[in-house]
C-alpha positions as a Python dict, from the first residue, in 0.01 Angstrom:
ca = {
    (1, 'X'): (0, 0, 0),
    (2, 'X'): (185, 329, -34),
    (3, 'X'): (535, 330, 109),
    (4, 'X'): (662, 559, 381),
    (5, 'X'): (859, 829, 202),
    (6, 'X'): (1078, 1020, 447),
    (7, 'X'): (1200, 1326, 255),
    (8, 'X'): (1042, 1161, -49),
    (9, 'X'): (1291, 870, -42),
    (10, 'X'): (1050, 644, -224),
    (11, 'X'): (963, 880, -506),
    (12, 'X'): (1027, 796, -869),
    (13, 'X'): (1362, 922, -995),
    (14, 'X'): (1393, 1105, -1326),
    (15, 'X'): (1693, 1326, -1384),
    (16, 'X'): (1879, 1359, -1712),
    (17, 'X'): (2258, 1357, -1704),
    (18, 'X'): (2440, 1687, -1704),
    (19, 'X'): (2731, 1766, -1931),
    (20, 'X'): (3077, 1686, -1795),
    (21, 'X'): (3342, 1934, -1679),
    (22, 'X'): (3564, 2103, -1935),
    (23, 'X'): (3889, 1984, -1775),
    (24, 'X'): (4042, 2331, -1757),
    (25, 'X'): (4267, 2427, -1468),
    (26, 'X'): (4115, 2682, -1233),
    (27, 'X'): (4292, 2707, -901),
    (28, 'X'): (4087, 2883, -634),
    (29, 'X'): (4214, 2930, -281),
    (30, 'X'): (3935, 3003, -34),
    (31, 'X'): (3978, 3185, 294),
    (32, 'X'): (3629, 3289, 403),
    (33, 'X'): (3539, 3063, 699),
    (34, 'X'): (3162, 3056, 643),
    (35, 'X'): (3054, 3155, 292),
    (36, 'X'): (2697, 3257, 228),
    (37, 'X'): (2490, 2971, 78),
    (38, 'X'): (2455, 2987, -298),
    (39, 'X'): (2117, 3041, -455),
    (40, 'X'): (1935, 2708, -456),
    (41, 'X'): (1911, 2504, -777),
    (42, 'X'): (1598, 2296, -831),
    (43, 'X'): (1658, 1929, -744),
    (44, 'X'): (1575, 1675, -1012),
    (45, 'X'): (1657, 1312, -922),
    (46, 'X'): (1910, 1120, -1133),
    (47, 'X'): (1767, 918, -1419),
    (48, 'X'): (1717, 551, -1328),
    (49, 'X'): (1985, 336, -1486),
    (50, 'X'): (2209, 628, -1578),
    (51, 'X'): (2578, 646, -1488),
    (52, 'X'): (2592, 852, -1170),
    (53, 'X'): (2872, 1101, -1122),
    (54, 'X'): (2974, 1102, -756),
    (55, 'X'): (3142, 1377, -559),
    (56, 'X'): (3309, 1256, -240),
    (57, 'X'): (3351, 1493, 54),
    (58, 'X'): (3609, 1335, 284),
    (59, 'X'): (3754, 1102, 20),
    (60, 'X'): (4065, 1022, 225),
    (61, 'X'): (3868, 918, 535),
    (62, 'X'): (3704, 588, 626),
    (63, 'X'): (3375, 647, 440),
    (64, 'X'): (3548, 806, 142),
    (65, 'X'): (3799, 527, 85),
    (66, 'X'): (3524, 266, 112),
    (67, 'X'): (3308, 464, -129),
    (68, 'X'): (3590, 466, -383),
    (69, 'X'): (3607, 87, -356),
    (70, 'X'): (3232, 65, -421),
    (71, 'X'): (3266, 296, -723),
    (72, 'X'): (3559, 98, -862),
    (73, 'X'): (3363, -226, -827),
    (74, 'X'): (3062, -88, -1016),
    (75, 'X'): (3201, 120, -1307),
    (76, 'X'): (2880, 67, -1503),
    (77, 'X'): (2688, 256, -1232),
    (78, 'X'): (2925, 512, -1082),
    (79, 'X'): (3208, 742, -1179),
    (80, 'X'): (3390, 1010, -980),
    (81, 'X'): (3307, 1376, -1047),
    (82, 'X'): (3507, 1548, -772),
    (83, 'X'): (3701, 1478, -453),
    (84, 'X'): (3761, 1669, -134),
    (85, 'X'): (4003, 1555, 137),
    (86, 'X'): (4181, 1686, 442),
    (87, 'X'): (4556, 1717, 484),
    (88, 'X'): (4671, 1383, 339),
    (89, 'X'): (4769, 1533, 5),
    (90, 'X'): (4956, 1225, -111),
    (91, 'X'): (4655, 998, -81),
    (92, 'X'): (4418, 1262, -218),
    (93, 'X'): (4640, 1316, -521),
    (94, 'X'): (4664, 941, -586),
    (95, 'X'): (4283, 914, -567),
    (96, 'X'): (4238, 1210, -801),
    (97, 'X'): (4472, 1072, -1065),
    (98, 'X'): (4320, 724, -1044),
    (99, 'X'): (3964, 854, -1086),
    (100, 'X'): (4036, 1157, -1310),
    (101, 'X'): (3821, 1370, -1081),
    (102, 'X'): (3720, 1696, -1250),
    (103, 'X'): (3773, 1899, -933),
    (104, 'X'): (3984, 1836, -624),
    (105, 'X'): (3983, 2018, -292),
    (106, 'X'): (4180, 1994, 31),
    (107, 'X'): (4156, 2145, 378),
    (108, 'X'): (4525, 2230, 362),
    (109, 'X'): (4552, 2598, 268),
    (110, 'X'): (4849, 2546, 36),
    (111, 'X'): (4698, 2508, -311),
    (112, 'X'): (5045, 2491, -466),
    (113, 'X'): (5124, 2188, -250),
    (114, 'X'): (4806, 2021, -373),
    (115, 'X'): (4895, 2095, -735),
    (116, 'X'): (5248, 1959, -682),
    (117, 'X'): (5111, 1641, -520),
    (118, 'X'): (4880, 1581, -814),
    (119, 'X'): (5160, 1637, -1064),
    (120, 'X'): (5379, 1388, -875),
    (121, 'X'): (5101, 1130, -857),
    (122, 'X'): (5023, 1171, -1227),
    (123, 'X'): (5389, 1132, -1320),
    (124, 'X'): (5420, 819, -1103),
    (125, 'X'): (5111, 673, -1272),
    (126, 'X'): (5228, 765, -1621),
    (127, 'X'): (4929, 994, -1671),
    (128, 'X'): (4960, 1303, -1889),
    (129, 'X'): (4733, 1601, -1943),
    (130, 'X'): (4536, 1564, -1619),
    (131, 'X'): (4444, 1918, -1505),
    (132, 'X'): (4158, 1921, -1254),
    (133, 'X'): (4007, 2233, -1105),
    (134, 'X'): (4166, 2284, -762),
    (135, 'X'): (4037, 2432, -437),
    (136, 'X'): (4227, 2471, -111),
    (137, 'X'): (4157, 2603, 236),
    (138, 'X'): (3876, 2594, 491),
    (139, 'X'): (3593, 2630, 235),
    (140, 'X'): (3732, 2391, -25),
    (141, 'X'): (3492, 2112, 78),
    (142, 'X'): (3199, 2350, 41),
    (143, 'X'): (3312, 2453, -307),
    (144, 'X'): (3356, 2089, -409),
    (145, 'X'): (3012, 1998, -271),
    (146, 'X'): (2858, 2252, -505),
    (147, 'X'): (3061, 2139, -808),
    (148, 'X'): (2818, 2129, -1099),
    (149, 'X'): (2962, 1819, -1266),
    (150, 'X'): (2802, 1581, -1013),
    (151, 'X'): (2476, 1392, -978),
    (152, 'X'): (2533, 1271, -622),
    (153, 'X'): (2737, 1415, -334),
    (154, 'X'): (2846, 1175, -60),
    (155, 'X'): (2934, 1376, 250),
    (156, 'X'): (3156, 1146, 454),
    (157, 'X'): (3356, 1384, 671),
    (158, 'X'): (3328, 1375, 1050),
    (159, 'X'): (3199, 1658, 1264),
    (160, 'X'): (2990, 1971, 1230),
    (161, 'X'): (3241, 2107, 980),
    (162, 'X'): (3028, 1911, 733),
    (163, 'X'): (2731, 2148, 768),
    (164, 'X'): (2841, 2400, 505),
    (165, 'X'): (2917, 2129, 243),
    (166, 'X'): (2581, 1967, 316),
    (167, 'X'): (2397, 2292, 252),
    (168, 'X'): (2609, 2359, -58),
    (169, 'X'): (2525, 2018, -206),
    (170, 'X'): (2153, 2067, -141),
    (171, 'X'): (2154, 2422, -279),
    (172, 'X'): (2335, 2299, -592),
    (173, 'X'): (2049, 2057, -659),
    (174, 'X'): (2252, 1739, -604),
    (175, 'X'): (2123, 1419, -449),
    (176, 'X'): (2291, 1414, -107),
    (177, 'X'): (2404, 1080, 36),
    (178, 'X'): (2465, 1183, 396),
    (179, 'X'): (2712, 1001, 617),
    (180, 'X'): (2800, 1321, 805),
    (181, 'X'): (2526, 1294, 1066),
    (182, 'X'): (2654, 1596, 1257),
    (183, 'X'): (2554, 1838, 981),
    (184, 'X'): (2190, 1731, 1003),
    (185, 'X'): (2194, 1720, 1381),
    (186, 'X'): (2342, 2066, 1434),
    (187, 'X'): (2167, 2216, 1130),
    (188, 'X'): (1832, 2056, 1208),
    (189, 'X'): (1545, 2239, 1046),
    (190, 'X'): (1794, 2448, 848),
    (191, 'X'): (1905, 2137, 658),
    (192, 'X'): (1552, 2000, 630),
    (193, 'X'): (1430, 2325, 480),
    (194, 'X'): (1708, 2316, 220),
    (195, 'X'): (1631, 1957, 114),
    (196, 'X'): (1371, 1893, -152),
    (197, 'X'): (1162, 1574, -132),
    (198, 'X'): (1385, 1280, -225),
    (199, 'X'): (1706, 1484, -216),
    (200, 'X'): (1852, 1360, 115),
    (201, 'X'): (1941, 992, 160),
    (202, 'X'): (2103, 851, 476),
    (203, 'X'): (2426, 651, 459),
    (204, 'X'): (2468, 559, 826),
    (205, 'X'): (2395, 187, 843),
    (206, 'X'): (2119, 239, 1100),
    (207, 'X'): (1934, 503, 903),
    (208, 'X'): (1981, 321, 575),
    (209, 'X'): (1819, 24, 748),
    (210, 'X'): (1530, 238, 870),
    (211, 'X'): (1476, 389, 524),
    (212, 'X'): (1455, 38, 381),
    (213, 'X'): (1225, -97, 653),
    (214, 'X'): (993, 204, 639),
    (215, 'X'): (898, 110, 285),
    (216, 'X'): (693, -175, 435),
    (217, 'X'): (415, 57, 554),
    (218, 'X'): (263, 403, 549),
    (219, 'X'): (363, 687, 784),
    (220, 'X'): (41, 642, 980),
    (221, 'X'): (123, 274, 1038),
    (222, 'X'): (460, 336, 1205),
    (223, 'X'): (454, 285, 1579),
    (224, 'X'): (821, 299, 1674),
    (225, 'X'): (1175, 314, 1538),
    (226, 'X'): (1434, 88, 1702),
    (227, 'X'): (1796, 188, 1644),
    (228, 'X'): (2043, -88, 1726),
    (229, 'X'): (2378, -37, 1899),
    (230, 'X'): (2665, -282, 1926),
    (231, 'X'): (2726, -171, 2282),
    (232, 'X'): (3082, -75, 2194),
    (233, 'X'): (3390, -200, 2379),
    (234, 'X'): (3238, -135, 2723),
    (235, 'X'): (2909, -322, 2700),
    (236, 'X'): (2822, -450, 3047),
    (237, 'X'): (3060, -215, 3228),
    (238, 'X'): (2934, -15, 3526),
    (239, 'X'): (2957, 363, 3533),
    (240, 'X'): (3219, 341, 3806),
    (241, 'X'): (3442, 109, 3605),
    (242, 'X'): (3441, 347, 3308),
    (243, 'X'): (3635, 616, 3494),
    (244, 'X'): (3973, 455, 3425),
    (245, 'X'): (3920, 372, 3059),
    (246, 'X'): (4218, 454, 2834),
    (247, 'X'): (4207, 598, 2481),
    (248, 'X'): (4341, 269, 2345),
    (249, 'X'): (4055, 80, 2509),
    (250, 'X'): (3800, 327, 2375),
    (251, 'X'): (3928, 274, 2021),
    (252, 'X'): (3902, -105, 2039),
    (253, 'X'): (3556, -136, 1883),
    (254, 'X'): (3442, -500, 1868),
    (255, 'X'): (3258, -477, 1535),
    (256, 'X'): (3324, -171, 1320),
    (257, 'X'): (3643, -15, 1182),
    (258, 'X'): (3593, 362, 1201),
    (259, 'X'): (3785, 684, 1262),
    (260, 'X'): (3902, 804, 1603),
    (261, 'X'): (3615, 1042, 1679),
    (262, 'X'): (3334, 811, 1566),
    (263, 'X'): (3488, 513, 1746),
    (264, 'X'): (3519, 712, 2068),
    (265, 'X'): (3162, 834, 2026),
    (266, 'X'): (3051, 474, 1992),
    (267, 'X'): (3225, 390, 2320),
    (268, 'X'): (3050, 674, 2505),
    (269, 'X'): (2719, 610, 2322),
    (270, 'X'): (2728, 969, 2198),
    (271, 'X'): (2730, 828, 1846),
    (272, 'X'): (2407, 641, 1916),
    (273, 'X'): (2262, 955, 2074),
    (274, 'X'): (2338, 1149, 1755),
    (275, 'X'): (2183, 869, 1550),
    (276, 'X'): (1861, 883, 1752),
    (277, 'X'): (1833, 1256, 1685),
    (278, 'X'): (1920, 1199, 1320),
    (279, 'X'): (1641, 941, 1290),
    (280, 'X'): (1398, 1191, 1443),
    (281, 'X'): (1497, 1458, 1190),
    (282, 'X'): (1509, 1227, 888),
    (283, 'X'): (1183, 1043, 940),
    (284, 'X'): (972, 1291, 1141),
    (285, 'X'): (906, 1042, 1419),
    (286, 'X'): (876, 1194, 1770),
    (287, 'X'): (1173, 1130, 1998),
    (288, 'X'): (958, 941, 2249),
    (289, 'X'): (889, 684, 1975),
    (290, 'X'): (1254, 618, 1896),
    (291, 'X'): (1444, 365, 2107),
    (292, 'X'): (1798, 232, 2115),
    (293, 'X'): (1862, -135, 2188),
    (294, 'X'): (2194, -315, 2226),
    (295, 'X'): (2262, -580, 1963),
    (296, 'X'): (2625, -697, 1998),
    (297, 'X'): (2643, -886, 1668),
    (298, 'X'): (2568, -572, 1461),
    (299, 'X'): (2380, -773, 1198),
    (300, 'X'): (2036, -619, 1247),
    (301, 'X'): (2106, -254, 1180),
    (302, 'X'): (1769, -111, 1283),
    (303, 'X'): (1402, -202, 1298),
    (304, 'X'): (1061, -44, 1245),
    (305, 'X'): (768, -152, 1461),
    (306, 'X'): (427, -106, 1302),
    (307, 'X'): (89, -59, 1468),
    (308, 'X'): (-26, -414, 1395),
    (309, 'X'): (258, -566, 1599),
    (310, 'X'): (485, -638, 1303),
    (311, 'X'): (853, -546, 1328),
    (312, 'X'): (1053, -515, 1006),
    (313, 'X'): (1429, -548, 1045),
    (314, 'X'): (1712, -495, 796),
    (315, 'X'): (1995, -746, 842),
    (316, 'X'): (2336, -778, 679),
    (317, 'X'): (2691, -841, 797),
    (318, 'X'): (2861, -529, 938),
    (319, 'X'): (3001, -374, 621),
    (320, 'X'): (2957, -9, 526),
    (321, 'X'): (2984, -94, 155),
    (322, 'X'): (2613, -180, 148),
    (323, 'X'): (2469, 148, 285),
    (324, 'X'): (2728, 347, 89),
    (325, 'X'): (2628, 178, -237),
    (326, 'X'): (2259, 212, -161),
    (327, 'X'): (2302, 578, -70),
    (328, 'X'): (2479, 659, -395),
    (329, 'X'): (2236, 453, -603),
    (330, 'X'): (1912, 520, -411),
    (331, 'X'): (1651, 386, -445),
    (332, 'X'): (1816, 116, -657),
    (333, 'X'): (2034, -160, -515),
    (334, 'X'): (2383, -236, -642),
    (335, 'X'): (2436, -609, -713),
    (336, 'X'): (2716, -760, -509),
    (337, 'X'): (2774, -445, -304),
    (338, 'X'): (2839, -654, 7),
    (339, 'X'): (2825, -1014, 122),
    (340, 'X'): (2485, -1133, 251),
    (341, 'X'): (2421, -1316, 576),
    (342, 'X'): (2542, -1676, 576),
    (343, 'X'): (2244, -1899, 653),
    (344, 'X'): (2434, -2226, 618),
    (345, 'X'): (2543, -2237, 982),
    (346, 'X'): (2393, -2174, 1323),
    (347, 'X'): (2400, -1816, 1446),
    (348, 'X'): (2257, -1626, 1742),
    (349, 'X'): (2139, -1266, 1743),
    (350, 'X'): (2086, -1116, 2087),
    (351, 'X'): (1923, -796, 2204),
    (352, 'X'): (1938, -627, 2542),
    (353, 'X'): (1834, -294, 2693),
    (354, 'X'): (2080, -9, 2718),
    (355, 'X'): (2222, 75, 3062),
    (356, 'X'): (2125, 442, 3077),
    (357, 'X'): (2303, 497, 3410),
    (358, 'X'): (2639, 393, 3266),
    (359, 'X'): (2564, 556, 2930),
    (360, 'X'): (2341, 864, 2977),
    (361, 'X'): (2431, 1025, 2640),
    (362, 'X'): (2112, 926, 2460),
    (363, 'X'): (1868, 1060, 2717),
    (364, 'X'): (2078, 1376, 2742),
    (365, 'X'): (2057, 1425, 2364),
    (366, 'X'): (1680, 1372, 2359),
    (367, 'X'): (1639, 1636, 2627),
    (368, 'X'): (1868, 1877, 2441),
    (369, 'X'): (1694, 1825, 2106),
    (370, 'X'): (1360, 1905, 2264),
    (371, 'X'): (1483, 2225, 2431),
    (372, 'X'): (1585, 2452, 2143),
    (373, 'X'): (1698, 2435, 1777),
    (374, 'X'): (2060, 2505, 1877),
    (375, 'X'): (2100, 2284, 2183),
    (376, 'X'): (2223, 1992, 1971),
    (377, 'X'): (2482, 2218, 1809),
    (378, 'X'): (2614, 2285, 2159),
    (379, 'X'): (2595, 1914, 2250),
    (380, 'X'): (2797, 1814, 1945),
    (381, 'X'): (3056, 2090, 1971),
    (382, 'X'): (3126, 2019, 2337),
    (383, 'X'): (3160, 1650, 2261),
    (384, 'X'): (3416, 1717, 1988),
    (385, 'X'): (3623, 1927, 2227),
    (386, 'X'): (3596, 1671, 2506),
    (387, 'X'): (3691, 1379, 2283),
    (388, 'X'): (4001, 1568, 2175),
    (389, 'X'): (4093, 1637, 2538),
    (390, 'X'): (4040, 1272, 2630),
    (391, 'X'): (4278, 1152, 2360),
    (392, 'X'): (4528, 1415, 2470),
    (393, 'X'): (4523, 1257, 2814),
    (394, 'X'): (4376, 1565, 2981),
    (395, 'X'): (4047, 1421, 3108),
    (396, 'X'): (3886, 1090, 3205),
    (397, 'X'): (3656, 895, 2976),
    (398, 'X'): (3351, 973, 3190),
    (399, 'X'): (3434, 1345, 3178),
    (400, 'X'): (3328, 1353, 2812),
    (401, 'X'): (2952, 1317, 2868),
    (402, 'X'): (2967, 1493, 3204),
    (403, 'X'): (3115, 1796, 3027),
    (404, 'X'): (2838, 1791, 2766),
    (405, 'X'): (2578, 1791, 3043),
    (406, 'X'): (2752, 2069, 3238),
    (407, 'X'): (2774, 2302, 2938),
    (408, 'X'): (2415, 2234, 2831),
    (409, 'X'): (2302, 2325, 3182),
    (410, 'X'): (2440, 2678, 3147),
    (411, 'X'): (2352, 2738, 2781),
    (412, 'X'): (2086, 2994, 2699),
    (413, 'X'): (1982, 2997, 2333),
    (414, 'X'): (1933, 3323, 2149),
    (415, 'X'): (1600, 3449, 2021),
    (416, 'X'): (1708, 3510, 1660),
    (417, 'X'): (1574, 3294, 1379),
    (418, 'X'): (1764, 2980, 1285),
    (419, 'X'): (2024, 3028, 1015),
    (420, 'X'): (2380, 2913, 949),
    (421, 'X'): (2537, 3197, 1144),
    (422, 'X'): (2316, 3126, 1446),
    (423, 'X'): (2421, 2763, 1449),
    (424, 'X'): (2788, 2850, 1411),
    (425, 'X'): (2765, 3110, 1688),
    (426, 'X'): (2618, 2849, 1923),
    (427, 'X'): (2901, 2615, 1834),
    (428, 'X'): (3165, 2881, 1892),
    (429, 'X'): (3019, 2961, 2234),
    (430, 'X'): (3009, 2591, 2322),
    (431, 'X'): (3371, 2530, 2227),
    (432, 'X'): (3491, 2825, 2438),
    (433, 'X'): (3279, 2719, 2735),
    (434, 'X'): (3394, 2358, 2700),
    (435, 'X'): (3760, 2457, 2679),
    (436, 'X'): (3733, 2652, 3005),
    (437, 'X'): (3573, 2361, 3187),
    (438, 'X'): (3812, 2102, 3042),
    (439, 'X'): (4112, 2307, 3157),
    (440, 'X'): (3981, 2295, 3512),
    (441, 'X'): (3942, 1916, 3529),
}
């Protein structure tokens, strides 16, 4: 039986290693907010069994730090090509020196501060002669994503700011391990058009699970995708009881350790809404055949239901090391990447339907995704603004999704073709509209 191959995931890999970087210093400070995409390079998959050079976008964040642990634990499989971080220059510099990354970028616009941090970290580590290529400013992540000394780019930053690096990695011909779901969701067909078969691999645990389970059948045999949700910290709460939720409560996720935005999105179910849309875009399954089900134990990460009544589930303890390792090594598994399920003792896995009245974010996202190519860009941008306002103490927890709905109701998409500027314009409009509404609450 042929396997389902979303974006060619199941194709045979066969790329030869590229030559390494030359180690020369080349400091480039970028100031253009949205650079034009580079001319696309033909994608050729990494050679099976070869040492894969990994570029990490968001190396100082949750996904990035875990990815570095995976790389350190499997030196025979992975090495670091380049790193891009935010404003934590101390941590970024320490990571760069430890991995000898050939290029380093930061969101901070002060390239001299980045250079000084790396010199200090190198001196503290007793390392001499380390001179990586440096990038600083708002387009540094995009420049790093296109760095030619990589085989795989892991995009692990949070938010739609990851769209430009995603497109840069694809245009550079790199295998893209995508943890930044927002870039696919807001970019939609723009990202899909840039990705060659087999070039885009999901890193979210749910979509990694689906990619694995889909290999059990052909596309024609798939009946339904079931995306699991832990239920977050407010599982079982009524809509009325959610009004007085505090930021501290929203960040108390029962299963996963994640960043502030993703954890808050999990509490509102916006994260699951984005994952449903991501599954639709990744695997070309209609939205009406994708469901979300609550699974508090977070052991079954997603399931595929086939037309003969079979349901294939992927199960493992909640640990992002497994999907990160699989994403960087796809389609090959990394031995010992994470601990397996313990079958020596009794355990219970439960499943329950989602309360769509208390958590309307998923149905709202499905409606938005089916309305226009830019509606999800608006959805995501408004959510980012509302989450920020919630943590600033300006709005209630329930105002987050209510604000998304209110702004979507007044949004009229343009008639121009879909390109990066169109998506960014929709986002800019959404953020301005959201800010006005949030100020009035």
